Each structure stands twice: as structure tokens, then as C-alpha cells.
PDB file of C-alpha atoms and ligand atoms in Angstrom:
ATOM      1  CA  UNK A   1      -7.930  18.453  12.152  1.00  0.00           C
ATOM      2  CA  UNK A   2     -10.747  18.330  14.360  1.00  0.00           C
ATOM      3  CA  UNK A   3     -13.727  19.114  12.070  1.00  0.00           C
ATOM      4  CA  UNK A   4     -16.255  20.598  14.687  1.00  0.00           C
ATOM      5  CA  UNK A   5     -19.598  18.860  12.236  1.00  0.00           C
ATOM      6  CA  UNK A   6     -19.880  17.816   8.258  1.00  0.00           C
ATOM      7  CA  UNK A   7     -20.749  21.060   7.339  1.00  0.00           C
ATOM      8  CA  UNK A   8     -17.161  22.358   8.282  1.00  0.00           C
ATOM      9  CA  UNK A   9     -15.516  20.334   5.957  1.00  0.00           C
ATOM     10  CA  UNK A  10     -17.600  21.647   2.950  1.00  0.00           C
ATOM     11  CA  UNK A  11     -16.141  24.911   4.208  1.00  0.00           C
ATOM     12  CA  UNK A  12     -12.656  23.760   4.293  1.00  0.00           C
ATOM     13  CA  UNK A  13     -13.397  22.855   1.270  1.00  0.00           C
ATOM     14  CA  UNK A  14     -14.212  26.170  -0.600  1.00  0.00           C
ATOM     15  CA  UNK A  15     -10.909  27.001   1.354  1.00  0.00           C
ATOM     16  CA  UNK A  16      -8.611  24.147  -0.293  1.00  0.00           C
ATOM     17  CA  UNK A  17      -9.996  25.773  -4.041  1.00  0.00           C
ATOM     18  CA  UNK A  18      -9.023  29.256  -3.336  1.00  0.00           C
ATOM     19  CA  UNK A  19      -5.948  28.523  -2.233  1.00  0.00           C
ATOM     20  CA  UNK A  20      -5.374  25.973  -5.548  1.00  0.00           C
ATOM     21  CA  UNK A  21      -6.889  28.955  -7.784  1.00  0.00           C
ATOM     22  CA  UNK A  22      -4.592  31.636  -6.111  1.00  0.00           C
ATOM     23  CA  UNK A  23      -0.750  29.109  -6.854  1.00  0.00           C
ATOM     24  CA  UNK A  24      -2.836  28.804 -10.246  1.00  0.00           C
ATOM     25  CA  UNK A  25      -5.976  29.698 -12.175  1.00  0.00           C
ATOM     26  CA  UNK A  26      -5.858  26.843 -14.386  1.00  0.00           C
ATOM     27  CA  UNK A  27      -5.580  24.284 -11.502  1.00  0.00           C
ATOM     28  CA  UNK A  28      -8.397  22.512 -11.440  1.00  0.00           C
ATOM     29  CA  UNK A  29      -8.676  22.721 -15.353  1.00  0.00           C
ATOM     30  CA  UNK A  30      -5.550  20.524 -15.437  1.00  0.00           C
ATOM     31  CA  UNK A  31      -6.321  18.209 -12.424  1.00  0.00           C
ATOM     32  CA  UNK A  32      -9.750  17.016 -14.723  1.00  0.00           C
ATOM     33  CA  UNK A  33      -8.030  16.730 -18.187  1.00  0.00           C
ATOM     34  CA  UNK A  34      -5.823  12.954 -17.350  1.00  0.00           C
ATOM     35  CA  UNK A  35      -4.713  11.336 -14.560  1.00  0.00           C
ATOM     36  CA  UNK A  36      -1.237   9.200 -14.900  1.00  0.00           C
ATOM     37  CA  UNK A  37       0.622   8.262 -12.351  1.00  0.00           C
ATOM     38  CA  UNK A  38       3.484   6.551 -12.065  1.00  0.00           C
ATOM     39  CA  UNK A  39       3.075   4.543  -8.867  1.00  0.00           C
ATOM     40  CA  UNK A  40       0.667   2.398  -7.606  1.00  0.00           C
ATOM     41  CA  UNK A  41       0.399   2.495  -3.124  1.00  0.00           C
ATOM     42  CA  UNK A  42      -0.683   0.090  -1.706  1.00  0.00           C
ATOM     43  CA  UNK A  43      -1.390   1.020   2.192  1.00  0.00           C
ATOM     44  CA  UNK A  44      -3.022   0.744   5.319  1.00  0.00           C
ATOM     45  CA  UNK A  45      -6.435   2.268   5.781  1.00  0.00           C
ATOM     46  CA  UNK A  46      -4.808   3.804   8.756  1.00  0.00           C
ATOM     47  CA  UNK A  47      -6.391   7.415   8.960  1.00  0.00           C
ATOM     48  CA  UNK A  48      -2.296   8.367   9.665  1.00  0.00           C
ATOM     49  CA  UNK A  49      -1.277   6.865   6.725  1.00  0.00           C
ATOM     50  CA  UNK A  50      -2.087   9.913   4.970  1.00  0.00           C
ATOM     51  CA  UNK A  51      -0.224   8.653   1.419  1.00  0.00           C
ATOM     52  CA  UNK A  52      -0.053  12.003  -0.165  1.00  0.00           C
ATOM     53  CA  UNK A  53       1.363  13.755   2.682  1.00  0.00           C
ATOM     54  CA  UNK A  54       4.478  11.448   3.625  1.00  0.00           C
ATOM     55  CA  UNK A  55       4.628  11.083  -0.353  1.00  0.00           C
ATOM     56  CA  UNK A  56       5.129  15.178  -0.769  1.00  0.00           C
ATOM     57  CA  UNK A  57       2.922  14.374  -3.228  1.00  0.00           C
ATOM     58  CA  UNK A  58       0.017  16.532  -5.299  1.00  0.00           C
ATOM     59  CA  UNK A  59      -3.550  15.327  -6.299  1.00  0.00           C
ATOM     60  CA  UNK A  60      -2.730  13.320  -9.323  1.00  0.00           C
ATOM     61  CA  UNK A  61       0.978  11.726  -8.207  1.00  0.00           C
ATOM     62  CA  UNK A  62       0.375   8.459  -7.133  1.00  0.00           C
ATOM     63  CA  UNK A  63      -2.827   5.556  -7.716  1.00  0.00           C
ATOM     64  CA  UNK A  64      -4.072   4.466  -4.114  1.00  0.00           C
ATOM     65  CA  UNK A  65      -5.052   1.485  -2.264  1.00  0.00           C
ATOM     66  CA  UNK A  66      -5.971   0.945   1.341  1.00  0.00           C
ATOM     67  CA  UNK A  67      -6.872  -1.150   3.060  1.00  0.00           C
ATOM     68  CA  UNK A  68      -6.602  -3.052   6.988  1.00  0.00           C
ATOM     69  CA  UNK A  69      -3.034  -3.685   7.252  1.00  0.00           C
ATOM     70  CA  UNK A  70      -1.984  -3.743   3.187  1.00  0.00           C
ATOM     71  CA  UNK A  71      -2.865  -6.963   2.442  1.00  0.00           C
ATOM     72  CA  UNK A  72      -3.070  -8.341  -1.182  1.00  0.00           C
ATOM     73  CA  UNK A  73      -5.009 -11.588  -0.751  1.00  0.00           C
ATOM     74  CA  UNK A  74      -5.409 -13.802  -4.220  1.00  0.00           C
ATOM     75  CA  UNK A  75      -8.791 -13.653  -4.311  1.00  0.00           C
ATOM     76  CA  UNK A  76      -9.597  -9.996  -3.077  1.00  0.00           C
ATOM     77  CA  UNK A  77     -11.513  -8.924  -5.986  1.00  0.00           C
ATOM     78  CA  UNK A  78     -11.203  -5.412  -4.837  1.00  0.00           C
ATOM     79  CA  UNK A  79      -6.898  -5.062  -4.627  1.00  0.00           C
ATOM     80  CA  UNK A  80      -6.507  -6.969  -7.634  1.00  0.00           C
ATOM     81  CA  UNK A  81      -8.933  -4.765 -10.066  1.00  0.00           C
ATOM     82  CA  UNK A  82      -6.865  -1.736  -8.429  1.00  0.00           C
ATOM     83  CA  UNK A  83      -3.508  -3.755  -9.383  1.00  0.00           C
ATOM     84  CA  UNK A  84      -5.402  -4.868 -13.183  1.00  0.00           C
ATOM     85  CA  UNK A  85      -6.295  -1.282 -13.782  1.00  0.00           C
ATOM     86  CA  UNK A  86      -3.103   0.051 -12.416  1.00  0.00           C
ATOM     87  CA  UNK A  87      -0.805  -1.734 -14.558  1.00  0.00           C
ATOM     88  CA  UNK A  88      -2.702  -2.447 -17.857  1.00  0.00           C
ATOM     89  CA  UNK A  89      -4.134   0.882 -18.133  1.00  0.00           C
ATOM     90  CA  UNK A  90      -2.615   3.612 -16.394  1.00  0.00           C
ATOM     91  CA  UNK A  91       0.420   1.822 -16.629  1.00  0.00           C
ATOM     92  CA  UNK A  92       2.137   2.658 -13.803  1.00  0.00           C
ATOM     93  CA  UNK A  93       5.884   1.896 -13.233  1.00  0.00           C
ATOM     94  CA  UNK A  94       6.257   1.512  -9.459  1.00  0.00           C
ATOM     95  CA  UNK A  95       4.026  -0.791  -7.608  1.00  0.00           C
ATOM     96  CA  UNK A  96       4.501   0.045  -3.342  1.00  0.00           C
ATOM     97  CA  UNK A  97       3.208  -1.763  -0.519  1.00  0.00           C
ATOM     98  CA  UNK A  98       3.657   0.037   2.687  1.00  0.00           C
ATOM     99  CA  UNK A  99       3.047  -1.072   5.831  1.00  0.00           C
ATOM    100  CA  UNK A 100       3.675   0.948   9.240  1.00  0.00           C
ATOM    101  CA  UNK A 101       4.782   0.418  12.405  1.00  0.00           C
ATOM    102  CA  UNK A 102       2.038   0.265  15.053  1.00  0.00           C
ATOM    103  CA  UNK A 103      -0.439  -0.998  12.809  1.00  0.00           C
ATOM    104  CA  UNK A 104      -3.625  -2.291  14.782  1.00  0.00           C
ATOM    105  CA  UNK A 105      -4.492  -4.199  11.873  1.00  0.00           C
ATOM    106  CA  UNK A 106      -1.346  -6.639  12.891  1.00  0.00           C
ATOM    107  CA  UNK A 107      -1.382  -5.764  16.190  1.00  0.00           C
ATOM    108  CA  UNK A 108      -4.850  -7.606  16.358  1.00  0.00           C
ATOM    109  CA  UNK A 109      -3.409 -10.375  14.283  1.00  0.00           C
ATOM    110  CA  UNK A 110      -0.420 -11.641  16.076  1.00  0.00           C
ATOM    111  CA  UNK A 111      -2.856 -12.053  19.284  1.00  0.00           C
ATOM    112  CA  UNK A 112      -4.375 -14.992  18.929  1.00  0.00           C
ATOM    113  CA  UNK A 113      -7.966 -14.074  19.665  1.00  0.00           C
ATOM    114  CA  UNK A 114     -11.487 -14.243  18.060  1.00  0.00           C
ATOM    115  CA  UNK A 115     -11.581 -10.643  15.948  1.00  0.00           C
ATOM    116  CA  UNK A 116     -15.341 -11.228  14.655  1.00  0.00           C
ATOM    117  CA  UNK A 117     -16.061 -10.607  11.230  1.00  0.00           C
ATOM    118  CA  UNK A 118     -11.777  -9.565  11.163  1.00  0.00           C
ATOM    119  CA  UNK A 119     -11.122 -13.481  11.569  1.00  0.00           C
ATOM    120  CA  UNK A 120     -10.575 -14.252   7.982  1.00  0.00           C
ATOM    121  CA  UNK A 121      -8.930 -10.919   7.419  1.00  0.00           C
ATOM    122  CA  UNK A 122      -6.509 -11.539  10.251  1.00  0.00           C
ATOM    123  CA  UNK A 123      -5.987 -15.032   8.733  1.00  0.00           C
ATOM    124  CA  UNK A 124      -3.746 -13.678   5.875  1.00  0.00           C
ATOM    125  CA  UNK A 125      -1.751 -12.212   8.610  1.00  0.00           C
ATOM    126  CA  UNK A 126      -1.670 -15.076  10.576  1.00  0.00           C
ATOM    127  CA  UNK A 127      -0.416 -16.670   7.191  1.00  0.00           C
ATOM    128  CA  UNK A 128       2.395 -14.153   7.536  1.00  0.00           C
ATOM    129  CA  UNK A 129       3.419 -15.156  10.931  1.00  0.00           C
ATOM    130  CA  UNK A 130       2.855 -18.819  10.684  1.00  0.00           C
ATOM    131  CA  UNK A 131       5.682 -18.202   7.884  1.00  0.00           C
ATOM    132  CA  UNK A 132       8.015 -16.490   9.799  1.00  0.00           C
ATOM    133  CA  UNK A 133       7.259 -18.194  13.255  1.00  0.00           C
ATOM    134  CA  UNK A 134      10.459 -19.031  14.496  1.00  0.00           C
ATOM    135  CA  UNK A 135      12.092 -15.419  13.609  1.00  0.00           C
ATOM    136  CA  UNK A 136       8.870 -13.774  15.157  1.00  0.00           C
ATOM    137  CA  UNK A 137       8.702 -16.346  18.487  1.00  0.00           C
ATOM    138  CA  UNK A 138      12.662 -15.284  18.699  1.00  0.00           C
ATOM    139  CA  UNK A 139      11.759 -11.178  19.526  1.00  0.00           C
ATOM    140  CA  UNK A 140      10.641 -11.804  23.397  1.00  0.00           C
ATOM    141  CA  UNK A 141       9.360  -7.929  23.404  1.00  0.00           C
ATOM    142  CA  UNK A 142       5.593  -7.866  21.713  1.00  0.00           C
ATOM    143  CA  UNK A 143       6.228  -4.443  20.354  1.00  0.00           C
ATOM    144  CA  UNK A 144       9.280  -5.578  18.338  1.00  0.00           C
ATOM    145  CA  UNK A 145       7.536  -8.989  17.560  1.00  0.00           C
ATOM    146  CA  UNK A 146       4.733  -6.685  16.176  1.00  0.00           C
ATOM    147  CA  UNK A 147       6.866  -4.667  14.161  1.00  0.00           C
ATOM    148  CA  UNK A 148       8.742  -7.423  12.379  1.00  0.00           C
ATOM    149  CA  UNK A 149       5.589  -8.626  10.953  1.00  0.00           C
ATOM    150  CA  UNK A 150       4.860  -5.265   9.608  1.00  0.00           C
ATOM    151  CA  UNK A 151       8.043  -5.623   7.703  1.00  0.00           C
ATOM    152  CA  UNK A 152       7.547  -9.313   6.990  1.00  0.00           C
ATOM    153  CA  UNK A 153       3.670  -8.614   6.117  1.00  0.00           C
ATOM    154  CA  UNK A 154       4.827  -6.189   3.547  1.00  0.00           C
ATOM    155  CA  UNK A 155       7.608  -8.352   2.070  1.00  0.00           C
ATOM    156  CA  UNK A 156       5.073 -11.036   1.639  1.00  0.00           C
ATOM    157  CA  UNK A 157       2.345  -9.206   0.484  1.00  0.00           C
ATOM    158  CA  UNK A 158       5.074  -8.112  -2.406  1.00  0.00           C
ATOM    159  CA  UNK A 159       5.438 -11.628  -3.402  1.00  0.00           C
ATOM    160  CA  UNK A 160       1.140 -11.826  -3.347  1.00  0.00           C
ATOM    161  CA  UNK A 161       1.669  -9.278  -6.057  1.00  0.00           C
ATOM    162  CA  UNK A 162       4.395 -11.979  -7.794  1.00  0.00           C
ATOM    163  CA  UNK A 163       1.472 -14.089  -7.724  1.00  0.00           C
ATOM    164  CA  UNK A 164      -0.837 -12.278 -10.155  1.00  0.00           C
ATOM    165  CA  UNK A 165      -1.023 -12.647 -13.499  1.00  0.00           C
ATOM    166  CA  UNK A 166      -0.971  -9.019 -14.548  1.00  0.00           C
ATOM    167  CA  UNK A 167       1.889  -8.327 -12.569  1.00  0.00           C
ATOM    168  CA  UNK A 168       4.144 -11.395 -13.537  1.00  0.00           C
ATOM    169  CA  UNK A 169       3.237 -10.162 -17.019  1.00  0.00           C
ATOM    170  CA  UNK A 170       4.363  -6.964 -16.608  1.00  0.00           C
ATOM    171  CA  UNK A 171       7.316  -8.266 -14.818  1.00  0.00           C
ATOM    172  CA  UNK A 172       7.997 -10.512 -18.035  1.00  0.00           C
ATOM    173  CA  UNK A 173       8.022  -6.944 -20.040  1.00  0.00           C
ATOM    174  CA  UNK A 174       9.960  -5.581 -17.654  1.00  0.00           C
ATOM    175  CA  UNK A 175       8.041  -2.091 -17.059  1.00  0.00           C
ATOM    176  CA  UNK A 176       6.917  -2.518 -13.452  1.00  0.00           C
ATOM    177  CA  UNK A 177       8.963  -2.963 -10.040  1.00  0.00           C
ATOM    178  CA  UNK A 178       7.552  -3.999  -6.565  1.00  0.00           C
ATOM    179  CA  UNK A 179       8.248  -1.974  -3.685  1.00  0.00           C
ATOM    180  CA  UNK A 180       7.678  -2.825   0.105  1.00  0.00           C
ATOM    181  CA  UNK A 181       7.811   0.417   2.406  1.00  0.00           C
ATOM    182  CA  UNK A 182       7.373   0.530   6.324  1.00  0.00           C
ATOM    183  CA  UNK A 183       6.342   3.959   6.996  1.00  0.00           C
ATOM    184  CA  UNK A 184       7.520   5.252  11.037  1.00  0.00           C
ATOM    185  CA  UNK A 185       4.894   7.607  12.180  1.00  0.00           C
ATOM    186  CA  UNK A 186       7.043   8.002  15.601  1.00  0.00           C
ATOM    187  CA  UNK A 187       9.436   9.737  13.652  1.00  0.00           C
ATOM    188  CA  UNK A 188       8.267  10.318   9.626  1.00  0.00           C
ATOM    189  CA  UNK A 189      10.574   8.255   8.050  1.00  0.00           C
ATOM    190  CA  UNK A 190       9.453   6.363   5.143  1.00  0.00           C
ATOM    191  CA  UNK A 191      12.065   2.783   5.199  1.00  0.00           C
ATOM    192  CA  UNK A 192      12.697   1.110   2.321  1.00  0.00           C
ATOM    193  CA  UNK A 193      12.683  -2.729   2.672  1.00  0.00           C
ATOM    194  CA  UNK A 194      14.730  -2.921  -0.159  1.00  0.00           C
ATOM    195  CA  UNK A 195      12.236  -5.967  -1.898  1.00  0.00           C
ATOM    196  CA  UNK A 196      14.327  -7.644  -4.460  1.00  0.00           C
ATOM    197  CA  UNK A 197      11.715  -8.165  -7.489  1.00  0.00           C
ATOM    198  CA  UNK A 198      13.909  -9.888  -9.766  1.00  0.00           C
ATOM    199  CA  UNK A 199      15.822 -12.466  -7.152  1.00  0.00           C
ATOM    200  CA  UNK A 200      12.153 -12.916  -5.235  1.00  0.00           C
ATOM    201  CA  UNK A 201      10.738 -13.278  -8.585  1.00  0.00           C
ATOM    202  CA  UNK A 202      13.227 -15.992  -9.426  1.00  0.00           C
ATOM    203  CA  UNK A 203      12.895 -17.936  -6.480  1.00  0.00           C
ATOM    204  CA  UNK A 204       8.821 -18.561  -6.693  1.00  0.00           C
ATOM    205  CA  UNK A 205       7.805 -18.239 -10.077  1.00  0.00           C
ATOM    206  CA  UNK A 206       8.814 -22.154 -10.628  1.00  0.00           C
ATOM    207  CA  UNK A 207       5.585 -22.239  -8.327  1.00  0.00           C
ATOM    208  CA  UNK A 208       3.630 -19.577  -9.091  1.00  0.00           C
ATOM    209  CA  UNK A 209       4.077 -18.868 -12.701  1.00  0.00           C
ATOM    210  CA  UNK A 210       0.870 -18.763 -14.831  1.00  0.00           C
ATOM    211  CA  UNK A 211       2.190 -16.471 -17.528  1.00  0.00           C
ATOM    212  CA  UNK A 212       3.681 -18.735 -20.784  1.00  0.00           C
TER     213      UNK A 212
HETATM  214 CO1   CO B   1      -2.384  -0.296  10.018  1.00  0.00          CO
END
């Protein structure tokens, strides 16, 4: 929606509650008592990537994370409180990183160029593609090229989550599983990656285990 000033969402606003308190009086009595949702997303900040919408979900549904191009970096204070408080508190079952296809974020990233105060941002992309370099080099069209990285961005940002302590715990208790979306905004579709938690977890956690 084009908002035509500030003041017009306030108004929208007023419009959102009536419409809540007509479907049900009690609405917002219910929304304030507990919030616990099952899934943890973990998304672009991509103002498309509207999480509730291509979720069909309601205020309440799902524990969210954005941020430039979904990336879980080790020592990113801010994702991994979000993953702590996700998983040891509200306990959620489902963890989901999602990338999307078209995402400026690794658009930005697989050009080699100086993105400013993005540069060390970009770098965990760059990680990504230094990984995957001779699969990514292999795709002559840049759009494709791009796209693969969104998928391969995701997967490894799903093993970033292998890497953390909370999650490898909850992993060892078995009540969590890692999910790696690519959402299509040319046509809707949510993809699932299909992210293997279990065999992934397997194959790095003789590196990357800190959980005894
Ligand atoms: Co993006």
C-alpha cells in the first residue's frame, strides 16, 4: 500500500482493530495473554518478504527474524539471542531460514565490488560463494548464478545454526528441526530445500560440536 503520510497508517490502524473486534470481541484480549509459537523464521529484511502473509499466518503464529539476506553469522549477537530465546524459552519446534530469489542482499554480494559499510556483511556471503565456487562459476547466466546462492546461502546459513550451542543442544534432545526455504515472489511459491538436519548434522558436528 501506498500510505499517502504517517498519519495514514495510524488510521489504517484503527481500521485493522475493527475489523479484528468484528471476526471477534475477545481478539485482542487473547493476542496479549501468551505468545507461543511453534516456528522460528528466519528471513530477509526484504519489505516483500512479508513472513506472515506467504505463511497464511495470524499475529502470534510464527517468532521472526530479518535481516539483509538471512544470514546467521557466529558472532551476530542480535540472530543468536533471537535463536537463544527462541529455543530455550518459547521453545519452538521448527527453526526456518528462508531466503528468496532476487534478493539484492546477494545480488550485491556475488559482484565483487566495494558495498561500504555492507563489506563485512557481504563477506559472509562471499563465504557462501567462495564455498560453492566451482558450482556457482559453472551457471554462465548471472541471474541463475544469483539464484543458486540464494539456495546455497540458505543451506549454509542452516548449518550456521548447527554451529550454535543452543541449537546442537536442542538437536541432542531432539525437539527442534532446521528448515531452509527459498521463497519465489515471481510466482508465490514457498520451495522447500529439503535441509537434511540429521545427515548435515552428522557430517560437521565432528568439527563443530561444543555440546558434551
Ligand atoms: Co533479500
Amino acid at each position: 500500500m501506498a500510505y499517502k503520510n504517517i498519519k495514514e497508517i495510524f488510521e489504517y490502524n484503527q481500521v485493522w482493530i475493527e475489523e479484528q473486534l468484528k471476526n471477534d470481541p475477545d481478539y485482542f484480549f487473547k493476542l496479549s495473554k501468551r505468545q507461543t509459537p511453534k516456528y522460528l523464521f528466519i528471513g530477509c529484511s526484504d519489505s516483500r518478504v512479508s513472513t506472515e502473509a506467504l505463511m497464511y499466518a495470524k499475529p502470534g503464529d510464527v517468532f521472526i527474524h530479518r535481516n539483509i539476506a538471512n544470514v546467521i553469522p557466529s558472532n551476530d549477537l542480535n540472530v543468536l539471542s533471537v535463536v537463544n530465546y527462541a529455543v530455550n524459552h518459547i521453545k519452538v519446534k521448527h527453526i526456518v531460514v528462508c531466503g528468496h530469489y532476487g534478493c539484492g542482499g546477494v545480488k550485491t554480494a556475488i559482484t565483487a565490488t566495494d558495498a561500504g559499510i555492507l563489506n563485512p556483511w557481504m563477506g559472509y556471503i562471499r563465504d557462501v560463494y567462495r564455498l560453492h565456487k566451482k558450482e556457482l562459476n559453472a551457471i554462465k547466466s548471472l541471474e541463475k548464478r544469483t539464484d543458486r546462492l540464494v539456495e546455497l546461502n540458505v543451506l549454509e546459513q542452516c548449518i550456521n545454526l548447527v554451529k550454535t550451542r543452543d541449537v546442537q543442544q536442542a538437536l541432542l534432545e531432539k525437539r527442534i528441526e532446521i528448515h531452509g526455504w527459498v521463497f519465489d515472489m515471481r510466482t508465490g511459491k514457498l520451495i522447500d530445500l529439503e535441509f537434511n538436519t540429521k545427515k548435515v548434522a552428522k557430517e560437521v558436528l565432528d568439527i563443530y560440536n561444543i555440546v558434551k
